[in-house]
XYZ file of C-alpha atoms in Angstrom:
395
model
C -7.385 -126.448 -43.898
C -6.705 -123.105 -45.574
C -9.806 -123.535 -47.728
C -11.967 -124.036 -44.626
C -10.634 -120.825 -43.071
C -11.134 -118.829 -46.283
C -14.699 -120.112 -46.640
C -15.316 -119.385 -42.938
C -14.226 -115.802 -43.543
C -16.295 -115.447 -46.705
C -19.563 -116.769 -45.229
C -19.268 -114.140 -42.507
C -18.215 -111.355 -44.873
C -20.889 -112.043 -47.500
C -23.945 -112.936 -45.431
C -23.755 -110.556 -42.451
C -25.194 -107.586 -44.450
C -28.555 -109.377 -44.809
C -29.075 -108.616 -41.113
C -28.366 -104.909 -41.554
C -32.018 -104.412 -42.492
C -32.966 -105.549 -38.985
C -30.147 -104.272 -36.794
C -27.920 -101.298 -37.564
C -24.470 -100.694 -36.116
C -20.768 -101.093 -36.852
C -19.187 -102.786 -33.851
C -18.684 -106.431 -32.898
C -21.926 -106.637 -30.901
C -23.949 -105.182 -33.786
C -22.203 -107.304 -36.420
C -22.866 -110.465 -34.401
C -26.591 -109.661 -34.193
C -26.664 -108.812 -37.894
C -25.179 -112.218 -38.648
C -27.834 -113.931 -36.491
C -30.636 -112.029 -38.221
C -29.103 -112.778 -41.614
C -29.380 -116.497 -40.812
C -33.056 -116.010 -39.909
C -33.790 -113.993 -43.081
C -32.029 -116.540 -45.315
C -33.972 -119.332 -43.601
C -37.224 -117.514 -44.377
C -36.394 -117.211 -48.080
C -35.180 -120.809 -48.163
C -38.533 -121.968 -46.776
C -40.542 -119.662 -49.042
C -38.745 -120.648 -52.240
C -38.982 -124.362 -51.517
C -42.772 -124.143 -51.916
C -42.170 -123.425 -55.599
C -38.745 -124.786 -56.531
C -35.819 -126.918 -55.361
C -33.015 -124.875 -53.821
C -30.471 -125.657 -56.501
C -26.963 -124.238 -56.453
C -27.904 -121.729 -59.147
C -30.861 -120.355 -57.154
C -28.854 -120.288 -53.927
C -26.102 -118.386 -55.693
C -28.518 -115.481 -56.197
C -28.274 -114.840 -52.449
C -24.504 -115.100 -52.682
C -24.534 -112.298 -55.263
C -27.042 -110.302 -53.220
C -24.688 -110.552 -50.260
C -21.867 -108.997 -52.302
C -24.212 -106.256 -53.521
C -25.318 -105.466 -49.956
C -21.682 -105.185 -48.897
C -21.195 -102.630 -51.676
C -24.437 -100.817 -50.877
C -23.518 -100.407 -47.211
C -19.790 -100.080 -47.852
C -19.354 -97.473 -45.124
C -20.523 -100.065 -42.646
C -18.549 -103.001 -44.051
C -15.438 -101.639 -45.750
C -13.686 -100.839 -42.502
C -11.184 -102.294 -40.070
C -13.798 -103.204 -37.439
C -15.748 -105.407 -39.814
C -12.674 -107.163 -41.203
C -11.516 -107.924 -37.655
C -15.008 -109.239 -36.817
C -14.918 -111.495 -39.889
C -11.479 -112.811 -38.897
C -12.621 -113.551 -35.329
C -15.747 -115.267 -36.644
C -13.701 -117.247 -39.183
C -11.342 -118.464 -36.442
C -14.233 -119.765 -34.308
C -15.982 -121.393 -37.281
C -12.679 -122.903 -38.440
C -11.905 -124.355 -35.000
C -15.410 -125.796 -34.600
C -15.395 -127.502 -37.994
C -11.803 -128.753 -37.827
C -12.213 -130.182 -34.325
C -15.385 -132.095 -35.239
C -15.413 -135.797 -36.005
C -17.569 -138.137 -38.074
C -19.941 -139.198 -35.272
C -23.166 -137.574 -36.459
C -25.998 -140.123 -36.043
C -28.897 -137.672 -36.399
C -27.234 -135.984 -39.361
C -27.031 -139.278 -41.208
C -30.570 -140.291 -40.274
C -32.446 -137.215 -41.408
C -30.560 -133.886 -41.207
C -28.407 -134.438 -44.279
C -30.988 -136.465 -46.271
C -33.623 -133.764 -45.791
C -31.176 -131.010 -46.716
C -30.453 -132.981 -49.884
C -34.190 -133.259 -50.589
C -34.578 -129.469 -50.256
C -31.727 -128.964 -52.736
C -33.181 -131.476 -55.209
C -36.954 -131.148 -54.846
C -39.584 -128.589 -54.001
C -41.652 -129.306 -50.900
C -43.045 -132.867 -50.968
C -46.536 -133.658 -49.695
C -46.675 -136.360 -47.012
C -42.931 -136.997 -46.918
C -43.211 -137.915 -43.214
C -44.791 -141.178 -44.387
C -41.488 -141.977 -46.072
C -39.643 -141.428 -42.792
C -41.318 -140.106 -39.648
C -38.289 -137.951 -38.769
C -38.966 -135.851 -41.859
C -42.144 -134.716 -40.085
C -40.330 -132.786 -37.366
C -37.454 -131.349 -39.336
C -35.801 -128.134 -38.097
C -35.494 -124.813 -39.895
C -31.700 -125.143 -39.751
C -31.964 -127.788 -42.494
C -33.471 -125.133 -44.773
C -30.705 -122.741 -43.767
C -28.090 -125.344 -44.606
C -29.696 -125.996 -47.975
C -29.451 -122.346 -49.099
C -25.698 -122.294 -48.335
C -25.125 -124.916 -51.039
C -24.137 -122.574 -53.880
C -21.608 -122.371 -56.724
C -18.907 -120.997 -54.400
C -19.170 -123.200 -51.300
C -20.956 -126.067 -53.087
C -22.023 -129.001 -50.861
C -19.522 -127.943 -48.188
C -21.676 -124.884 -47.539
C -24.273 -126.894 -45.623
C -21.916 -127.286 -42.641
C -21.655 -123.542 -41.944
C -25.025 -122.300 -40.544
C -24.773 -123.922 -37.096
C -21.174 -122.764 -36.692
C -22.182 -119.244 -37.769
C -24.785 -119.149 -34.993
C -22.179 -120.373 -32.489
C -19.554 -117.838 -33.546
C -22.091 -114.989 -33.484
C -23.308 -115.772 -29.960
C -19.766 -116.283 -28.646
C -18.491 -113.014 -30.159
C -21.562 -111.165 -28.911
C -21.004 -112.343 -25.338
C -17.232 -111.875 -25.335
C -17.530 -108.364 -26.753
C -20.098 -107.364 -24.137
C -17.984 -108.862 -21.368
C -14.976 -106.915 -22.587
C -16.996 -103.681 -22.687
C -18.403 -104.141 -19.173
C -15.060 -105.053 -17.641
C -13.235 -102.265 -19.438
C -15.737 -99.714 -18.094
C -15.884 -101.435 -14.673
C -19.629 -101.743 -15.111
C -20.396 -104.690 -12.836
C -24.090 -105.260 -13.438
C -26.426 -108.251 -13.434
C -26.192 -108.682 -17.195
C -22.419 -108.995 -16.949
C -22.679 -112.008 -14.653
C -25.424 -113.634 -16.720
C -23.442 -113.546 -19.963
C -20.262 -114.548 -18.102
C -21.940 -117.683 -16.738
C -23.514 -118.422 -20.130
C -20.154 -118.007 -21.889
C -18.463 -120.352 -19.429
C -21.169 -122.956 -20.063
C -20.804 -122.612 -23.854
C -17.036 -123.178 -23.730
C -17.481 -125.978 -21.190
C -20.317 -127.909 -22.791
C -21.304 -126.647 -26.287
C -17.923 -127.058 -27.934
C -18.104 -130.272 -29.968
C -19.425 -129.368 -33.403
C -20.047 -132.950 -34.454
C -22.679 -133.178 -31.689
C -24.417 -129.863 -32.403
C -27.316 -131.324 -34.381
C -30.446 -129.184 -34.088
C -30.124 -128.822 -30.310
C -27.024 -126.637 -29.950
C -28.167 -123.819 -32.296
C -31.486 -123.651 -30.438
C -29.786 -123.586 -27.032
C -27.281 -120.947 -28.125
C -30.076 -118.747 -29.429
C -31.988 -119.280 -26.181
C -28.954 -117.922 -24.314
C -28.870 -114.959 -26.686
C -32.604 -114.356 -26.190
C -32.163 -114.277 -22.406
C -29.229 -111.901 -22.758
C -31.112 -109.536 -25.074
C -34.184 -109.462 -22.806
C -32.110 -108.560 -19.749
C -30.079 -106.017 -21.691
C -33.034 -104.240 -23.352
C -35.790 -104.672 -20.776
C -35.587 -101.133 -19.397
C -35.558 -99.522 -22.849
C -37.958 -101.857 -24.658
C -39.382 -100.623 -27.954
C -41.417 -102.050 -30.803
C -38.230 -102.623 -32.810
C -36.444 -104.444 -29.994
C -39.567 -106.495 -29.281
C -39.576 -107.585 -32.920
C -35.936 -108.694 -32.573
C -36.862 -110.835 -29.567
C -39.834 -112.368 -31.385
C -37.649 -113.235 -34.392
C -35.089 -114.999 -32.213
C -37.778 -116.775 -30.203
C -39.604 -117.977 -33.319
C -36.368 -119.265 -34.832
C -35.612 -121.159 -31.605
C -38.996 -122.900 -31.772
C -38.534 -123.773 -35.429
C -35.253 -125.443 -34.503
C -36.467 -127.237 -31.380
C -40.196 -127.445 -30.712
C -39.574 -128.532 -27.113
C -38.317 -124.976 -26.468
C -41.716 -123.525 -27.362
C -41.849 -121.881 -23.937
C -39.253 -119.372 -25.221
C -42.120 -117.467 -26.858
C -43.458 -116.699 -23.376
C -40.478 -114.436 -22.615
C -41.205 -111.723 -25.208
C -44.971 -112.122 -24.726
C -44.571 -111.512 -20.987
C -42.829 -108.233 -21.785
C -46.064 -106.981 -23.383
C -47.788 -107.301 -20.011
C -45.028 -105.823 -17.846
C -43.606 -103.084 -20.044
C -45.402 -100.140 -21.559
C -44.108 -99.314 -25.019
C -45.601 -98.510 -28.386
C -46.544 -101.822 -29.964
C -48.108 -102.167 -33.376
C -48.887 -105.679 -34.559
C -49.319 -104.402 -38.123
C -45.804 -103.019 -38.202
C -44.086 -104.466 -41.291
C -41.461 -106.146 -39.114
C -44.071 -107.851 -36.944
C -45.945 -108.920 -40.055
C -42.734 -110.600 -41.222
C -42.726 -112.714 -38.038
C -46.387 -113.639 -38.547
C -45.795 -114.564 -42.198
C -42.778 -116.691 -41.236
C -44.887 -118.566 -38.673
C -47.698 -119.106 -41.191
C -45.287 -120.470 -43.809
C -43.734 -122.825 -41.251
C -47.177 -124.087 -40.187
C -48.190 -124.671 -43.808
C -44.930 -126.529 -44.404
C -45.658 -128.781 -41.422
C -49.136 -129.570 -42.734
C -47.852 -130.313 -46.238
C -45.107 -132.711 -45.132
C -47.016 -134.463 -42.311
C -50.659 -133.371 -42.171
C -50.082 -131.889 -38.696
C -49.434 -128.376 -37.406
C -47.026 -129.757 -34.796
C -45.821 -133.213 -35.740
C -46.109 -135.677 -33.996
C -48.702 -134.055 -31.674
C -51.812 -136.085 -32.514
C -54.482 -133.448 -31.824
C -52.744 -131.044 -34.237
C -53.184 -133.447 -37.173
C -55.866 -132.908 -39.833
C -57.797 -136.125 -40.565
C -59.269 -134.974 -43.857
C -55.880 -134.811 -45.598
C -55.136 -138.039 -47.460
C -51.469 -138.071 -46.402
C -52.180 -137.632 -42.678
C -51.280 -140.698 -40.595
C -52.494 -140.029 -37.036
C -51.682 -143.574 -35.962
C -48.039 -143.102 -36.946
C -47.978 -139.660 -35.331
C -49.279 -141.057 -32.051
C -46.765 -143.914 -32.177
C -43.883 -141.486 -32.775
C -45.110 -139.235 -29.947
C -45.235 -142.146 -27.487
C -41.802 -143.348 -28.608
C -40.250 -139.879 -28.286
C -41.622 -139.451 -24.770
C -40.435 -142.888 -23.683
C -36.942 -142.385 -25.057
C -36.676 -139.000 -23.329
C -37.512 -140.780 -20.065
C -34.811 -143.436 -20.410
C -36.656 -146.191 -22.269
C -33.516 -147.805 -23.784
C -32.066 -148.412 -20.291
C -35.368 -149.831 -19.023
C -35.829 -152.054 -22.093
C -32.606 -153.918 -21.323
C -34.089 -155.151 -18.052
C -37.811 -155.447 -18.812
C -39.527 -156.319 -22.087
C -43.082 -156.878 -20.769
C -44.118 -153.237 -20.347
C -45.037 -151.104 -23.375
C -43.623 -147.662 -24.073
C -47.024 -146.096 -23.328
C -47.292 -147.766 -19.907
C -43.645 -147.038 -19.092
C -44.240 -143.285 -19.427
C -47.274 -143.323 -17.104
C -47.501 -142.888 -13.312
C -43.816 -141.968 -12.949
C -42.858 -145.592 -13.695
C -39.942 -144.156 -15.646
C -38.525 -142.079 -12.792
C -36.438 -144.823 -11.181
C -34.713 -145.805 -14.439
C -34.225 -142.203 -15.519
C -32.736 -141.123 -12.177
C -30.207 -143.973 -12.244
C -28.951 -143.083 -15.718
C -29.905 -139.751 -17.319
C -30.019 -137.842 -14.041
C -26.494 -138.978 -13.195
C -25.267 -137.776 -16.598
C -26.935 -134.396 -16.073
C -25.348 -134.063 -12.616
C -21.988 -135.065 -14.072
C -22.280 -132.206 -16.566
C -23.674 -129.569 -14.208
C -21.685 -130.216 -11.016
C -18.297 -128.836 -12.212
C -20.083 -125.892 -13.834
C -22.110 -125.068 -10.707
C -18.994 -125.327 -8.531
C -17.129 -122.909 -10.799
C -20.051 -120.472 -10.708
C -20.157 -120.665 -6.898
C -16.425 -119.975 -6.698
C -16.841 -116.877 -8.870
C -19.765 -115.686 -6.755
C -17.730 -116.150 -3.568
C -14.815 -114.212 -5.045
C -16.977 -111.199 -5.912
C -19.488 -111.367 -3.055
C -17.908 -108.344 -1.379
C -18.835 -106.192 -4.382
C -22.493 -107.293 -4.611
C -23.688 -103.991 -3.141
C -22.128 -102.194 -6.112
C -23.831 -104.449 -8.667
C -27.007 -103.082 -10.248
């Protein structure tokens, strides 16, 4: 137990400075964003290096040493009471998440952990999706996990990235809530992050079920918060921050691709100096290009298993398998397992057509969604009713 807490403290202390290049500052809000951006930067280097070499413990340890050197380089920012307190708070959240988890991790056993192991043992493998189709739509968080396997944390390091994202978002929201309430600044952003924080504690609290979904959802909440917070004072630098977060969300969960529309919409509604050839924006473009190339190498498709994104001329491309996986994924999302128990004559393709799935889905998945959302919505309504008299004062 003590070892978990010490490691939780060290991963925060060592890796946060990587984000200092993106976001400056020396308070809890700034440190939390630095830690998020450090995860994104480490993921980029993990992906880049895997084109040429396995991410062995020795190679990963280079970033461990770099983290220590960055702490020393920016010692005024990190050798202070505020940062130590931030690291302790982060360590407590990470510790609680990991210690309260259990062994029920079906997706982790199927492809999260095996693919992380492959990244640690091998450089990028052409056509690996033909070995197992799930390797075709792997998330960037598996690359992040792989680079945390170093000589200090060893294999245990792979469990930290998702918890780091959770602790960063939670501390960011709690710190902003504390600042708003302390200053009696009752604005729209306050209520948004309050409702998001309540939902995180209510629903996203079981680490063993995080998978690739929870990090993406947490970052989506952060993206919404940052857009609302910075909309009035948008700049090229802040826009880059939003694009980085949005891109990382998509790389974790392709179904959240619409998140890219939020920062893009800002370009049309806000007037600020935007330069696509800014070195920060070029970093985002390069990251996206590397991710696309990785997808093509492992599956033959830009967006596996989207059939039209597959390249026929590549010998390892299997469009038939991609189409089959796509149909299966859609059917399962629409409640196919529940329907299959009662009817075995209709194919997955036909089940997904003409809203044939709606009746089965509404009797099962919809009820589960309502079961989750109803208590949350009721709590939100109660809060709104309690403060409704002050709405005129809220910006």
